[in-house]
Amino acid sequence: MQNTLLWMARLAVAIILLQTLFFKFTAAPESVYIFTKMGAEPYGRIGSGVIELITAILVLIPRTTVFGALIGAGTMLGAILSHLFVLGIEVANDGGTLFVLATVTFFCCIFLLFQNRQRLPNLIKLKF
């Protein structure tokens, strides 16, 4: 059961992040609007797309899930804060869909971090 929940969370994060890449990498009007309003167009849009692609890949590999979840949680926290303080919950008449997707992704990443909490101290230990 726990393994099924972990995979469901991994897949939710990956699917949500990967489906948004099309809009970011093709300069869809909604994405351009969002990053223009935040003063980060085009580099913020493309950069966040690259980060989200890397995150989706890392989350799907069990050995690197904790890295992906950490990056994903940070990225989604930024998205959530951007919605709350700059963009608003509803962007371009989307009914709040982007905000909800960011929130779901954030909580899935937090769940994955919690389930992999024994690996977190190893992130701090660097071997040279």
mmCIF file of C-alpha atoms in Angstrom:
data_model
loop_
_atom_site.group_PDB
_atom_site.id
_atom_site.type_symbol
_atom_site.label_atom_id
_atom_site.label_comp_id
_atom_site.label_asym_id
_atom_site.label_seq_id
_atom_site.Cartn_x
_atom_site.Cartn_y
_atom_site.Cartn_z
ATOM 1 C CA MET A 1 0.000 0.000 0.000
ATOM 2 C CA GLN A 2 2.744 2.472 0.962
ATOM 3 C CA ASN A 3 4.658 1.694 -2.226
ATOM 4 C CA THR A 4 1.506 2.386 -4.249
ATOM 5 C CA LEU A 5 1.052 5.777 -2.544
ATOM 6 C CA LEU A 6 4.684 6.667 -3.218
ATOM 7 C CA TRP A 7 4.299 5.855 -6.893
ATOM 8 C CA MET A 8 1.031 7.750 -7.106
ATOM 9 C CA ALA A 9 2.723 10.835 -5.627
ATOM 10 C CA ARG A 10 5.731 10.437 -7.942
ATOM 11 C CA LEU A 11 3.483 10.103 -10.971
ATOM 12 C CA ALA A 12 1.308 13.052 -9.947
ATOM 13 C CA VAL A 13 4.358 15.300 -9.635
ATOM 14 C CA ALA A 14 5.869 14.101 -12.913
ATOM 15 C CA ILE A 15 2.638 14.302 -14.908
ATOM 16 C CA ILE A 16 1.747 17.776 -13.661
ATOM 17 C CA LEU A 17 5.243 19.133 -14.266
ATOM 18 C CA LEU A 18 5.683 17.476 -17.653
ATOM 19 C CA GLN A 19 2.322 18.635 -19.014
ATOM 20 C CA THR A 20 3.173 22.270 -18.259
ATOM 21 C CA LEU A 21 6.420 22.032 -20.242
ATOM 22 C CA PHE A 22 4.593 22.196 -23.555
ATOM 23 C CA PHE A 23 3.155 25.595 -22.624
ATOM 24 C CA LYS A 24 6.454 26.945 -21.310
ATOM 25 C CA PHE A 25 8.651 25.723 -24.152
ATOM 26 C CA THR A 26 6.234 26.749 -26.938
ATOM 27 C CA ALA A 27 5.718 30.245 -25.484
ATOM 28 C CA ALA A 28 1.992 29.756 -25.033
ATOM 29 C CA PRO A 29 0.244 33.085 -24.378
ATOM 30 C CA GLU A 30 -0.680 32.097 -20.796
ATOM 31 C CA SER A 31 2.923 31.289 -19.904
ATOM 32 C CA VAL A 32 4.244 34.428 -21.554
ATOM 33 C CA TYR A 33 1.637 36.486 -19.676
ATOM 34 C CA ILE A 34 2.573 34.934 -16.319
ATOM 35 C CA PHE A 35 6.300 35.433 -16.673
ATOM 36 C CA THR A 36 5.905 38.911 -18.202
ATOM 37 C CA LYS A 37 3.814 39.959 -15.210
ATOM 38 C CA MET A 38 6.558 38.611 -12.939
ATOM 39 C CA GLY A 39 9.268 40.391 -14.959
ATOM 40 C CA ALA A 40 10.984 37.135 -15.896
ATOM 41 C CA GLU A 41 10.062 36.564 -19.531
ATOM 42 C CA PRO A 42 11.598 34.657 -21.374
ATOM 43 C CA TYR A 43 14.438 33.449 -19.136
ATOM 44 C CA GLY A 44 12.251 32.675 -16.121
ATOM 45 C CA ARG A 45 9.794 30.733 -18.245
ATOM 46 C CA ILE A 46 12.447 28.638 -19.970
ATOM 47 C CA GLY A 47 14.542 28.263 -16.811
ATOM 48 C CA SER A 48 11.608 27.084 -14.729
ATOM 49 C CA GLY A 49 10.694 24.660 -17.512
ATOM 50 C CA VAL A 50 14.189 23.152 -17.419
ATOM 51 C CA ILE A 51 14.066 22.886 -13.629
ATOM 52 C CA GLU A 52 10.645 21.225 -13.781
ATOM 53 C CA LEU A 53 11.859 18.747 -16.425
ATOM 54 C CA ILE A 54 14.826 17.780 -14.240
ATOM 55 C CA THR A 55 12.535 17.527 -11.211
ATOM 56 C CA ALA A 56 10.090 15.222 -13.018
ATOM 57 C CA ILE A 57 12.910 12.889 -14.044
ATOM 58 C CA LEU A 58 14.493 12.831 -10.582
ATOM 59 C CA VAL A 59 11.178 12.160 -8.832
ATOM 60 C CA LEU A 60 10.481 9.116 -11.005
ATOM 61 C CA ILE A 61 13.798 7.426 -10.175
ATOM 62 C CA PRO A 62 13.476 5.913 -6.677
ATOM 63 C CA ARG A 63 17.145 6.524 -5.864
ATOM 64 C CA THR A 64 16.851 10.242 -6.681
ATOM 65 C CA THR A 65 13.277 10.883 -5.537
ATOM 66 C CA VAL A 66 14.388 12.885 -2.509
ATOM 67 C CA PHE A 67 16.413 15.273 -4.722
ATOM 68 C CA GLY A 68 13.509 15.758 -7.097
ATOM 69 C CA ALA A 69 11.029 16.223 -4.269
ATOM 70 C CA LEU A 70 13.246 18.841 -2.638
ATOM 71 C CA ILE A 71 13.665 20.782 -5.879
ATOM 72 C CA GLY A 72 9.971 20.365 -6.689
ATOM 73 C CA ALA A 73 8.823 21.574 -3.274
ATOM 74 C CA GLY A 74 11.005 24.664 -3.569
ATOM 75 C CA THR A 75 9.887 25.407 -7.100
ATOM 76 C CA MET A 76 6.205 24.942 -6.272
ATOM 77 C CA LEU A 77 6.515 27.062 -3.136
ATOM 78 C CA GLY A 78 7.801 29.822 -5.407
ATOM 79 C CA ALA A 79 4.858 29.291 -7.757
ATOM 80 C CA ILE A 80 2.360 29.350 -4.890
ATOM 81 C CA LEU A 81 3.853 32.533 -3.446
ATOM 82 C CA SER A 82 3.838 34.117 -6.911
ATOM 83 C CA HIS A 83 0.138 33.349 -7.198
ATOM 84 C CA LEU A 84 -0.617 34.718 -3.746
ATOM 85 C CA PHE A 85 1.399 37.939 -3.989
ATOM 86 C CA VAL A 86 1.781 38.807 -7.689
ATOM 87 C CA LEU A 87 -0.472 36.893 -10.056
ATOM 88 C CA GLY A 88 -3.580 36.142 -8.055
ATOM 89 C CA ILE A 89 -5.219 32.750 -7.601
ATOM 90 C CA GLU A 90 -6.925 32.936 -10.982
ATOM 91 C CA VAL A 91 -4.681 33.732 -13.937
ATOM 92 C CA ALA A 92 -6.061 34.530 -17.383
ATOM 93 C CA ASN A 93 -9.501 33.116 -16.507
ATOM 94 C CA ASP A 94 -8.147 29.649 -15.657
ATOM 95 C CA GLY A 95 -10.439 29.285 -12.637
ATOM 96 C CA GLY A 96 -7.434 28.843 -10.357
ATOM 97 C CA THR A 97 -6.293 25.656 -12.096
ATOM 98 C CA LEU A 98 -2.604 26.600 -12.147
ATOM 99 C CA PHE A 99 -2.699 27.490 -8.461
ATOM 100 C CA VAL A 100 -4.374 24.180 -7.593
ATOM 101 C CA LEU A 101 -1.856 22.207 -9.681
ATOM 102 C CA ALA A 102 1.052 23.995 -7.971
ATOM 103 C CA THR A 103 -0.467 23.266 -4.558
ATOM 104 C CA VAL A 104 -1.084 19.586 -5.340
ATOM 105 C CA THR A 105 2.456 19.227 -6.664
ATOM 106 C CA PHE A 106 3.860 20.960 -3.585
ATOM 107 C CA PHE A 107 2.039 18.649 -1.177
ATOM 108 C CA CYS A 108 2.991 15.549 -3.175
ATOM 109 C CA CYS A 109 6.631 16.661 -2.959
ATOM 110 C CA ILE A 110 6.292 17.235 0.790
ATOM 111 C CA PHE A 111 4.780 13.743 1.127
ATOM 112 C CA LEU A 112 7.710 12.264 -0.818
ATOM 113 C CA LEU A 113 10.183 14.166 1.356
ATOM 114 C CA PHE A 114 8.466 12.915 4.500
ATOM 115 C CA GLN A 115 8.494 9.334 3.239
ATOM 116 C CA ASN A 116 12.203 9.662 2.380
ATOM 117 C CA ARG A 117 13.153 11.674 5.470
ATOM 118 C CA GLN A 118 15.831 9.146 6.459
ATOM 119 C CA ARG A 119 17.734 10.151 3.286
ATOM 120 C CA LEU A 120 17.645 13.892 3.998
ATOM 121 C CA PRO A 121 20.688 13.956 6.321
ATOM 122 C CA ASN A 122 22.714 12.340 3.542
ATOM 123 C CA LEU A 123 22.076 15.397 1.358
ATOM 124 C CA ILE A 124 24.107 17.499 3.766
ATOM 125 C CA LYS A 125 27.088 15.150 3.867
ATOM 126 C CA LEU A 126 29.358 15.962 0.988
ATOM 127 C CA LYS A 127 32.293 13.714 0.183
ATOM 128 C CA PHE A 128 35.201 15.231 -1.682
#
